[in-house]
Tab-separated table of C-alpha atoms and ligand atoms in Angstrom:
chain	number	residue	atom	x	y	z
A	45	UNK	CA	8.383	-8.795	25.031
A	46	UNK	CA	5.695	-6.987	27.061
A	47	UNK	CA	3.659	-4.140	25.561
A	48	UNK	CA	5.774	-1.824	27.839
A	49	UNK	CA	9.172	-2.603	26.187
A	50	UNK	CA	11.250	-0.079	24.586
A	51	UNK	CA	12.323	-0.960	20.994
A	52	UNK	CA	15.442	-0.053	19.351
A	53	UNK	CA	14.233	1.552	16.008
A	54	UNK	CA	16.357	2.352	12.712
A	55	UNK	CA	15.399	3.951	9.716
A	56	UNK	CA	17.007	3.036	6.355
A	57	UNK	CA	16.129	5.726	3.732
A	58	UNK	CA	15.876	9.092	5.367
A	59	UNK	CA	13.704	11.066	2.528
A	60	UNK	CA	10.306	12.246	2.101
A	61	UNK	CA	8.448	9.264	3.459
A	62	UNK	CA	10.778	8.770	6.437
A	63	UNK	CA	9.822	12.369	7.678
A	64	UNK	CA	6.051	11.230	7.784
A	65	UNK	CA	6.979	7.706	9.396
A	66	UNK	CA	8.905	9.897	11.945
A	67	UNK	CA	5.980	11.491	13.217
A	68	UNK	CA	4.487	8.380	14.146
A	69	UNK	CA	7.606	6.978	15.775
A	70	UNK	CA	8.030	10.121	17.846
A	71	UNK	CA	4.548	9.777	19.092
A	72	UNK	CA	5.205	6.226	20.386
A	73	UNK	CA	6.961	6.081	23.616
A	74	UNK	CA	8.104	2.491	23.134
A	75	UNK	CA	10.204	3.509	20.296
A	76	UNK	CA	13.460	4.724	20.586
A	77	UNK	CA	15.398	5.632	17.427
A	78	UNK	CA	18.960	4.656	17.569
A	79	UNK	CA	20.084	4.901	14.020
A	80	UNK	CA	19.376	6.510	10.794
A	81	UNK	CA	20.978	5.023	7.529
A	82	UNK	CA	20.854	6.758	4.163
A	83	UNK	CA	23.544	6.963	1.298
A	84	UNK	CA	23.017	10.753	1.716
A	85	UNK	CA	24.380	11.556	5.096
A	86	UNK	CA	22.864	15.072	4.970
A	87	UNK	CA	19.419	13.425	4.637
A	88	UNK	CA	19.956	11.406	7.530
A	89	UNK	CA	21.282	14.505	9.598
A	90	UNK	CA	18.175	16.509	8.427
A	91	UNK	CA	15.912	13.957	9.885
A	92	UNK	CA	17.696	13.552	13.015
A	93	UNK	CA	17.825	17.363	13.356
A	94	UNK	CA	14.007	17.761	12.782
A	95	UNK	CA	12.739	15.308	15.193
A	96	UNK	CA	15.613	15.377	17.612
A	97	UNK	CA	16.240	11.659	17.734
A	98	UNK	CA	20.024	11.926	18.863
A	99	UNK	CA	20.667	8.798	16.585
A	100	UNK	CA	23.939	7.462	15.229
A	101	UNK	CA	24.138	8.353	11.387
A	102	UNK	CA	25.222	5.680	8.798
A	103	UNK	CA	25.694	5.692	5.125
A	104	UNK	CA	25.851	1.921	5.056
A	105	UNK	CA	22.776	0.007	6.337
A	106	UNK	CA	24.644	-3.162	6.694
A	107	UNK	CA	27.143	-1.715	8.945
A	108	UNK	CA	24.197	-0.100	10.892
A	109	UNK	CA	22.348	-3.418	11.370
A	110	UNK	CA	25.683	-5.026	12.711
A	111	UNK	CA	26.597	-2.507	15.131
A	112	UNK	CA	23.430	-1.092	16.337
A	113	UNK	CA	21.143	-4.307	16.160
A	114	UNK	CA	17.851	-2.729	16.021
A	115	UNK	CA	14.685	-4.398	16.919
A	116	UNK	CA	12.502	-2.538	14.585
A	117	UNK	CA	13.754	-1.034	11.225
A	118	UNK	CA	11.589	1.321	8.996
A	119	UNK	CA	12.482	1.118	5.406
A	120	UNK	CA	11.603	4.140	3.297
A	121	UNK	CA	13.485	3.316	0.061
A	122	UNK	CA	12.561	3.191	-3.561
A	123	UNK	CA	10.553	0.193	-4.659
A	124	UNK	CA	13.617	-2.090	-6.223
A	125	UNK	CA	15.350	-1.628	-2.902
A	126	UNK	CA	12.567	-3.211	-0.612
A	127	UNK	CA	13.349	-6.891	-1.023
A	128	UNK	CA	17.256	-6.678	-0.666
A	129	UNK	CA	17.124	-4.257	2.350
A	130	UNK	CA	14.354	-6.416	4.020
A	131	UNK	CA	16.547	-9.460	3.579
A	132	UNK	CA	19.419	-7.893	5.076
A	133	UNK	CA	17.431	-6.881	8.005
A	134	UNK	CA	15.664	-10.160	8.549
A	135	UNK	CA	19.250	-12.003	8.397
A	136	UNK	CA	20.514	-9.518	10.830
A	137	UNK	CA	17.771	-10.565	13.328
A	138	UNK	CA	15.667	-7.479	13.140
A	139	UNK	CA	12.013	-8.337	14.833
A	140	UNK	CA	9.844	-6.159	12.886
A	141	UNK	CA	10.422	-4.269	9.662
A	142	UNK	CA	7.962	-1.618	8.578
A	143	UNK	CA	8.523	-1.186	4.839
A	144	UNK	CA	7.135	1.439	2.377
A	145	UNK	CA	4.693	0.201	-0.237
A	146	UNK	CA	4.520	-1.294	-2.981
A	147	UNK	CA	5.953	-4.482	-1.974
A	148	UNK	CA	8.473	-5.168	-4.905
A	149	UNK	CA	8.671	-4.618	-8.553
A	150	UNK	CA	7.960	-8.242	-9.543
A	151	UNK	CA	5.636	-11.036	-8.224
A	152	UNK	CA	8.543	-13.488	-7.528
A	153	UNK	CA	10.174	-10.829	-5.400
A	154	UNK	CA	6.789	-10.166	-3.433
A	155	UNK	CA	6.517	-13.658	-2.654
A	156	UNK	CA	10.275	-13.834	-1.698
A	157	UNK	CA	9.444	-11.144	0.786
A	158	UNK	CA	6.844	-13.210	2.400
A	159	UNK	CA	9.008	-16.343	2.531
A	160	UNK	CA	11.655	-14.558	4.245
A	161	UNK	CA	9.291	-13.156	6.744
A	162	UNK	CA	8.123	-16.575	7.747
A	163	UNK	CA	11.657	-18.146	7.573
A	164	UNK	CA	13.041	-15.703	9.892
A	165	UNK	CA	10.210	-14.908	12.018
A	166	UNK	CA	10.523	-11.207	11.253
A	167	UNK	CA	7.127	-9.228	11.264
A	168	UNK	CA	6.716	-7.509	7.896
A	169	UNK	CA	4.240	-4.768	7.299
A	170	UNK	CA	3.527	-2.347	4.477
A	171	UNK	CA	2.775	1.374	4.903
A	172	UNK	CA	-0.880	1.250	3.819
A	173	UNK	CA	-1.599	3.723	6.486
A	174	UNK	CA	-4.918	4.743	5.145
A	175	UNK	CA	-6.441	1.724	6.999
A	176	UNK	CA	-6.108	3.844	10.223
A	177	UNK	CA	-8.051	6.821	8.688
A	178	UNK	CA	-11.263	7.058	10.552
A	179	UNK	CA	-13.457	7.459	7.547
A	180	UNK	CA	-12.246	4.156	6.048
A	181	UNK	CA	-12.938	2.442	9.659
A	182	UNK	CA	-16.355	3.999	9.465
A	183	UNK	CA	-17.138	2.538	6.194
A	184	UNK	CA	-15.982	-0.841	7.432
A	185	UNK	CA	-18.231	-0.689	10.262
A	186	UNK	CA	-21.290	0.560	8.263
A	187	UNK	CA	-20.840	-2.108	5.924
A	188	UNK	CA	-20.529	-4.707	8.811
A	189	UNK	CA	-23.689	-3.263	10.213
A	190	UNK	CA	-25.567	-3.734	6.863
A	191	UNK	CA	-26.239	0.072	6.316
A	192	UNK	CA	-25.878	-0.658	2.501
A	193	UNK	CA	-27.306	-4.344	2.660
A	194	UNK	CA	-25.157	-6.913	1.104
A	195	UNK	CA	-21.954	-5.534	-0.980
A	196	UNK	CA	-22.488	-6.330	-4.608
A	197	UNK	CA	-20.151	-4.101	-6.594
A	198	UNK	CA	-17.202	-1.763	-6.252
A	199	UNK	CA	-15.882	0.947	-8.418
A	200	UNK	CA	-12.137	1.480	-7.604
A	201	UNK	CA	-10.381	4.627	-8.506
A	202	UNK	CA	-6.791	4.859	-8.499
A	203	UNK	CA	-4.271	7.480	-9.706
A	204	UNK	CA	-2.355	6.570	-12.826
A	205	UNK	CA	-0.571	3.503	-11.817
A	206	UNK	CA	-1.453	0.134	-10.745
A	207	UNK	CA	1.630	-0.988	-8.893
A	208	UNK	CA	2.508	2.184	-6.650
A	209	UNK	CA	-0.907	3.942	-6.393
A	210	UNK	CA	-3.249	0.948	-7.145
A	211	UNK	CA	-2.125	-0.946	-4.286
A	212	UNK	CA	-3.815	1.651	-1.994
A	213	UNK	CA	-6.928	1.473	-3.638
A	214	UNK	CA	-7.033	-2.237	-3.754
A	215	UNK	CA	-6.120	-2.416	-0.125
A	216	UNK	CA	-8.971	-0.161	0.588
A	217	UNK	CA	-11.516	-2.042	-1.507
A	218	UNK	CA	-10.410	-5.412	0.033
A	219	UNK	CA	-10.793	-3.972	3.527
A	220	UNK	CA	-14.233	-3.251	2.734
A	221	UNK	CA	-15.307	-6.818	1.756
A	222	UNK	CA	-13.870	-8.794	4.638
A	223	UNK	CA	-10.398	-9.214	2.938
A	224	UNK	CA	-11.860	-11.503	0.479
A	225	UNK	CA	-9.098	-12.716	-2.104
A	226	UNK	CA	-9.741	-12.197	-5.825
A	227	UNK	CA	-11.079	-14.947	-8.004
A	228	UNK	CA	-10.079	-13.530	-11.249
A	229	UNK	CA	-8.893	-10.517	-12.941
A	230	UNK	CA	-9.066	-8.949	-16.479
A	231	UNK	CA	-7.152	-5.766	-17.167
A	232	UNK	CA	-6.112	-3.420	-19.922
A	233	UNK	CA	-3.166	-0.805	-19.528
A	234	UNK	CA	-2.742	2.483	-21.358
A	235	UNK	CA	0.753	2.874	-22.491
A	236	UNK	CA	0.305	6.165	-24.747
A	237	UNK	CA	2.803	7.389	-22.096
A	238	UNK	CA	4.910	5.336	-19.603
A	239	UNK	CA	6.024	6.620	-16.301
A	240	UNK	CA	8.824	5.583	-14.005
A	241	UNK	CA	7.620	5.570	-10.338
A	242	UNK	CA	10.187	5.102	-7.773
A	243	UNK	CA	12.231	3.198	-10.446
A	244	UNK	CA	9.563	0.952	-11.620
A	245	UNK	CA	8.062	1.434	-15.057
A	246	UNK	CA	4.620	1.692	-15.417
A	247	UNK	CA	1.409	2.613	-17.569
A	248	UNK	CA	-0.245	6.058	-17.455
A	249	UNK	CA	-3.652	4.514	-17.059
A	250	UNK	CA	-5.634	1.073	-16.545
A	251	UNK	CA	-8.941	-0.199	-16.549
A	252	UNK	CA	-10.222	-3.778	-15.573
A	253	UNK	CA	-12.618	-6.042	-13.726
A	254	UNK	CA	-11.892	-8.220	-10.516
A	255	UNK	CA	-14.279	-10.774	-9.324
A	256	UNK	CA	-13.779	-11.671	-5.698
A	257	UNK	CA	-14.123	-15.148	-4.267
A	258	UNK	CA	-17.160	-13.602	-2.018
A	259	UNK	CA	-18.840	-12.678	-5.338
A	260	UNK	CA	-18.204	-9.034	-5.209
A	261	UNK	CA	-17.528	-7.685	-8.710
A	262	UNK	CA	-15.150	-4.658	-8.918
A	263	UNK	CA	-14.519	-2.348	-11.802
A	264	UNK	CA	-11.245	-0.556	-11.643
A	265	UNK	CA	-10.216	2.743	-13.214
A	266	UNK	CA	-6.847	4.289	-12.828
A	267	UNK	CA	-5.493	7.579	-14.399
A	268	UNK	CA	-7.352	10.674	-14.982
A	269	UNK	CA	-7.469	11.013	-18.673
A	270	UNK	CA	-10.563	12.984	-19.785
A	271	UNK	CA	-11.903	13.013	-16.232
A	272	UNK	CA	-10.749	16.498	-15.723
A	273	UNK	CA	-12.831	17.975	-18.524
A	274	UNK	CA	-14.461	20.155	-19.076
A	275	UNK	CA	-13.761	21.391	-15.483
A	276	UNK	CA	-12.172	19.749	-12.383
A	277	UNK	CA	-15.384	19.963	-10.695
A	278	UNK	CA	-16.824	17.302	-12.839
A	279	UNK	CA	-14.089	14.928	-11.666
A	280	UNK	CA	-15.333	11.808	-10.512
A	281	UNK	CA	-13.601	10.137	-7.202
A	282	UNK	CA	-9.955	10.437	-8.291
A	283	UNK	CA	-8.590	8.097	-5.706
A	284	UNK	CA	-10.974	5.947	-3.628
A	285	UNK	CA	-13.984	3.361	-3.731
A	286	UNK	CA	-17.585	3.359	-4.387
A	287	UNK	CA	-19.102	0.523	-2.553
A	288	UNK	CA	-22.429	-0.575	-3.933
A	289	UNK	CA	-24.759	-2.728	-1.823
A	290	UNK	CA	-28.285	-3.957	-2.223
A	291	UNK	CA	-29.863	-1.280	0.161
A	292	UNK	CA	-27.555	1.644	-0.828
A	293	UNK	CA	-23.969	2.818	-1.553
A	294	UNK	CA	-21.067	4.625	-0.041
A	295	UNK	CA	-18.244	6.809	-1.774
A	296	UNK	CA	-15.144	7.359	0.162
A	297	UNK	CA	-11.640	8.885	-0.952
A	298	UNK	CA	-8.608	6.764	-0.411
A	299	UNK	CA	-7.701	8.973	2.863
A	300	UNK	CA	-11.123	8.265	4.151
A	301	UNK	CA	-12.923	11.448	3.237
A	302	UNK	CA	-16.478	10.093	2.994
A	303	UNK	CA	-17.930	11.948	-0.159
A	304	UNK	CA	-21.589	10.492	0.446
A	305	UNK	CA	-23.679	7.749	1.034
A	306	UNK	CA	-27.446	6.660	0.279
A	307	UNK	CA	-29.685	4.135	1.986
A	308	UNK	CA	-32.322	3.471	-0.443
A	309	UNK	CA	-34.925	3.013	2.371
A	310	UNK	CA	-34.006	5.949	4.583
A	311	UNK	CA	-33.330	9.056	2.413
A	312	UNK	CA	-32.484	11.243	5.499
A	313	UNK	CA	-29.432	9.041	6.420
A	314	UNK	CA	-26.072	10.610	6.031
A	315	UNK	CA	-22.701	8.758	7.007
A	316	UNK	CA	-20.957	10.527	9.800
A	317	UNK	CA	-17.895	12.205	8.293
A	318	UNK	CA	-14.570	12.442	10.174
A	319	UNK	CA	-11.199	13.323	8.433
A	320	UNK	CA	-8.061	11.920	9.710
A	321	UNK	CA	-4.909	13.781	8.884
A	322	UNK	CA	-1.881	11.797	7.342
A	323	UNK	CA	0.049	12.512	10.534
A	324	UNK	CA	-2.706	10.775	12.579
A	325	UNK	CA	-2.803	8.066	10.039
A	326	UNK	CA	1.011	7.259	10.637
A	327	UNK	CA	0.575	7.524	14.412
A	328	UNK	CA	-2.181	4.832	14.092
A	329	UNK	CA	0.063	2.725	11.836
A	330	UNK	CA	3.099	2.630	14.139
A	331	UNK	CA	1.225	2.216	17.229
A	332	UNK	CA	-0.930	-0.721	15.950
A	333	UNK	CA	2.258	-2.292	14.361
A	334	UNK	CA	4.280	-1.968	17.654
A	335	UNK	CA	1.078	-3.098	19.584
A	336	UNK	CA	1.213	-6.507	17.310
A	337	UNK	CA	4.865	-6.878	17.658
A	338	UNK	CA	4.215	-7.332	21.374
A	339	UNK	CA	1.150	-9.497	21.074
A	340	UNK	CA	2.143	-11.459	17.949
A	341	UNK	CA	-1.065	-10.718	16.345
A	342	UNK	CA	-1.266	-10.306	12.424
A	343	UNK	CA	-1.293	-6.614	11.939
A	344	UNK	CA	-3.830	-4.739	9.906
A	345	UNK	CA	-1.150	-3.942	7.306
A	346	UNK	CA	0.402	-7.522	7.269
A	347	UNK	CA	2.311	-8.624	4.390
A	348	UNK	CA	-0.394	-11.363	4.012
A	349	UNK	CA	-2.732	-8.450	2.930
A	350	UNK	CA	-0.311	-6.620	0.866
A	351	UNK	CA	0.611	-9.776	-0.818
A	352	UNK	CA	-3.142	-10.413	-1.764
A	353	UNK	CA	-3.448	-6.885	-3.246
A	354	UNK	CA	-0.208	-7.239	-5.068
A	355	UNK	CA	-1.219	-10.540	-6.523
A	356	UNK	CA	-4.280	-8.814	-8.169
A	357	UNK	CA	-1.845	-6.311	-9.701
A	358	UNK	CA	0.313	-8.794	-11.222
A	359	UNK	CA	-2.545	-10.864	-12.520
A	360	UNK	CA	-3.867	-7.604	-14.115
A	361	UNK	CA	-0.768	-7.057	-15.993
A	362	UNK	CA	-0.594	-10.897	-16.737
A	363	UNK	CA	-4.152	-10.759	-18.051
A	364	UNK	CA	-2.811	-8.040	-20.569
A	365	UNK	CA	-0.109	-10.464	-21.544
A	366	UNK	CA	-2.463	-13.258	-22.022
A	367	UNK	CA	-5.437	-11.302	-23.542
A	368	UNK	CA	-7.540	-13.447	-21.202
A	369	UNK	CA	-8.782	-13.215	-17.585
A	370	UNK	CA	-6.350	-14.477	-15.057
A	371	UNK	CA	-7.547	-17.062	-12.440
A	372	UNK	CA	-6.041	-16.686	-8.903
A	373	UNK	CA	-3.881	-17.908	-7.316
A	374	UNK	CA	-1.596	-16.746	-9.745
A	375	UNK	CA	0.769	-19.312	-10.965
A	376	UNK	CA	3.347	-19.520	-13.521
A	377	UNK	CA	4.346	-15.738	-13.324
A	378	UNK	CA	7.456	-14.476	-11.243
A	379	UNK	CA	8.220	-11.334	-13.263
A	380	UNK	CA	6.547	-8.042	-13.698
A	381	UNK	CA	4.487	-8.869	-16.991
A	382	UNK	CA	4.066	-5.117	-17.637
A	383	UNK	CA	7.960	-4.541	-17.672
A	384	UNK	CA	8.451	-7.650	-19.782
A	385	UNK	CA	6.005	-6.320	-22.398
A	386	UNK	CA	7.450	-2.965	-22.256
A	387	UNK	CA	11.078	-4.342	-22.676
A	388	UNK	CA	9.949	-6.754	-25.586
A	389	UNK	CA	8.520	-3.870	-27.482
A	390	UNK	CA	5.018	-4.864	-27.139
A	391	UNK	CA	3.848	-1.598	-26.451
A	392	UNK	CA	4.309	1.436	-28.635
A	393	UNK	CA	5.460	3.530	-25.694
A	394	UNK	CA	6.233	7.099	-26.846
A	395	UNK	CA	7.536	8.863	-23.803
A	396	UNK	CA	9.108	8.032	-20.446
A	397	UNK	CA	8.126	10.673	-17.920
B	288	NAD	N1	2.559	5.052	1.999
B	288	NAD	C1	2.582	6.042	1.101
B	288	NAD	O1	1.371	6.702	0.900
B	288	NAD	C2	3.605	6.646	0.102
B	288	NAD	C3	3.592	7.675	-0.383
B	288	NAD	C4	4.578	8.219	-1.219
B	288	NAD	C5	5.653	7.270	-1.401
B	288	NAD	N2	5.612	6.021	-0.940
B	288	NAD	C6	6.668	4.914	-1.245
B	288	NAD	O2	7.799	5.410	-0.395
B	288	NAD	C7	8.935	4.924	-0.956
B	288	NAD	C8	10.095	6.115	-0.612
B	288	NAD	O3	9.625	7.429	-1.253
B	288	NAD	P1	10.271	8.518	-0.893
B	288	NAD	O4	9.190	9.737	-1.258
B	288	NAD	O5	10.472	8.595	0.664
B	288	NAD	O6	11.516	8.652	-1.481
B	288	NAD	P2	12.963	9.837	-1.334
B	288	NAD	O7	13.475	9.863	-2.571
B	288	NAD	O8	12.418	11.163	-0.765
B	288	NAD	O9	13.690	9.129	-0.067
B	288	NAD	C9	14.400	7.917	-0.428
B	288	NAD	C10	15.820	8.051	0.373
B	288	NAD	O10	16.481	6.871	0.226
B	288	NAD	C11	17.744	7.159	0.117
B	288	NAD	N3	18.651	6.170	-0.440
B	288	NAD	C12	18.593	5.560	-1.888
B	288	NAD	N4	19.441	4.608	-1.836
B	288	NAD	C13	19.744	4.249	-0.608
B	288	NAD	C14	20.199	2.956	-0.051
B	288	NAD	N5	20.824	2.114	-1.020
B	288	NAD	N6	20.458	2.877	1.210
B	288	NAD	C15	20.079	3.862	2.028
B	288	NAD	N7	19.297	4.985	1.617
B	288	NAD	C16	19.209	5.128	0.376
B	288	NAD	C17	17.897	8.472	-0.655
B	288	NAD	O11	19.092	9.012	-0.416
B	288	NAD	C18	16.711	9.318	-0.198
B	288	NAD	O12	16.998	10.010	1.072
B	288	NAD	C19	8.657	4.582	-2.322
B	288	NAD	O13	8.647	2.954	-2.391
B	288	NAD	C20	7.346	5.094	-2.656
B	288	NAD	O14	6.559	4.200	-3.306
B	288	NAD	C21	4.626	5.565	-0.079
């Protein structure tokens, strides 16, 4: 297809995130929204009304796929539904699926999504839209230009959940080091409380170490226990990355807000700071993904990148199970080790929130 083609677009899942994707879709004249599918017809109708899509409403996505034959599907469903609904789309001949993150609840399912994408030739991307925030792009450029010298270390900060929130921080960190895969991972989880995030159980905090194949060492902290006291102003980066180089460092929040930067040889230097709204991030994500559908290039938010970040997350959980660092590629694991340990009663989990 040429870059001027108009694509028939459908949404499956019309809740909160779908409204955010819709901003990006509406801004791209190559996208014509033809169908909205949600088990709650009123949610689909609300999305239709707000954006004036004039799309057909379905409560059964398989019926929608068969009748409307969309080129592009945006999946905005809770995590355990990502794989089965992606499979239905790929089998129905959909050309591109833009799925919400995280990939899936188990490592085996993540790999299955990748396999299906290859087998069916269906472009699969994940909504790691923060790659399109200008501040994150600026940090990537400054690192490439050598402004902080050779990257030696990263401090990775994530809200209290490796699978659901950690994927954003890991993705951000990996984008700063040329997408280097990890070599090994060592992790610990806090199960003082356990949570349920989009139907996947998780810890309330985690800490660990990741060594990347390019030699960069990363220390990871997730959860905000004791970081808000005695006052919130003392809080360290709550979600984002500190990239430490041989000649300076840069601190950036996950939405690309650059907190600060130091060049040891040039104390007057300040990185330029430019904020990108979440609407603009979503517009960038949709535009780029549709561009790549037309050109066949690997998207910035490809499943290959999401898979590398997911592998770190499952290796992290596996290292808790083994009480040892876990070398990548991750082999002999198909489950979610955190869920397996939780179900085995290995954690003295008190409350589910
Ligand atoms: N990329 C990000 O920054 C970001 C931020 C928040 C959430 N998320 C992810 O987005 C995903 C969705 O979150 P949300 O906040 O939009 O959830 P939501 O609950 O607001 O929306 C989900 C929608 O799916 C519908 N639904 C449920 N089962 C369905 C089915 N079988 N078929 C069709 N529709 C069905 C529900 O009725 C609901 O309207 C989650 O996986 C979450 O991790 C991503």
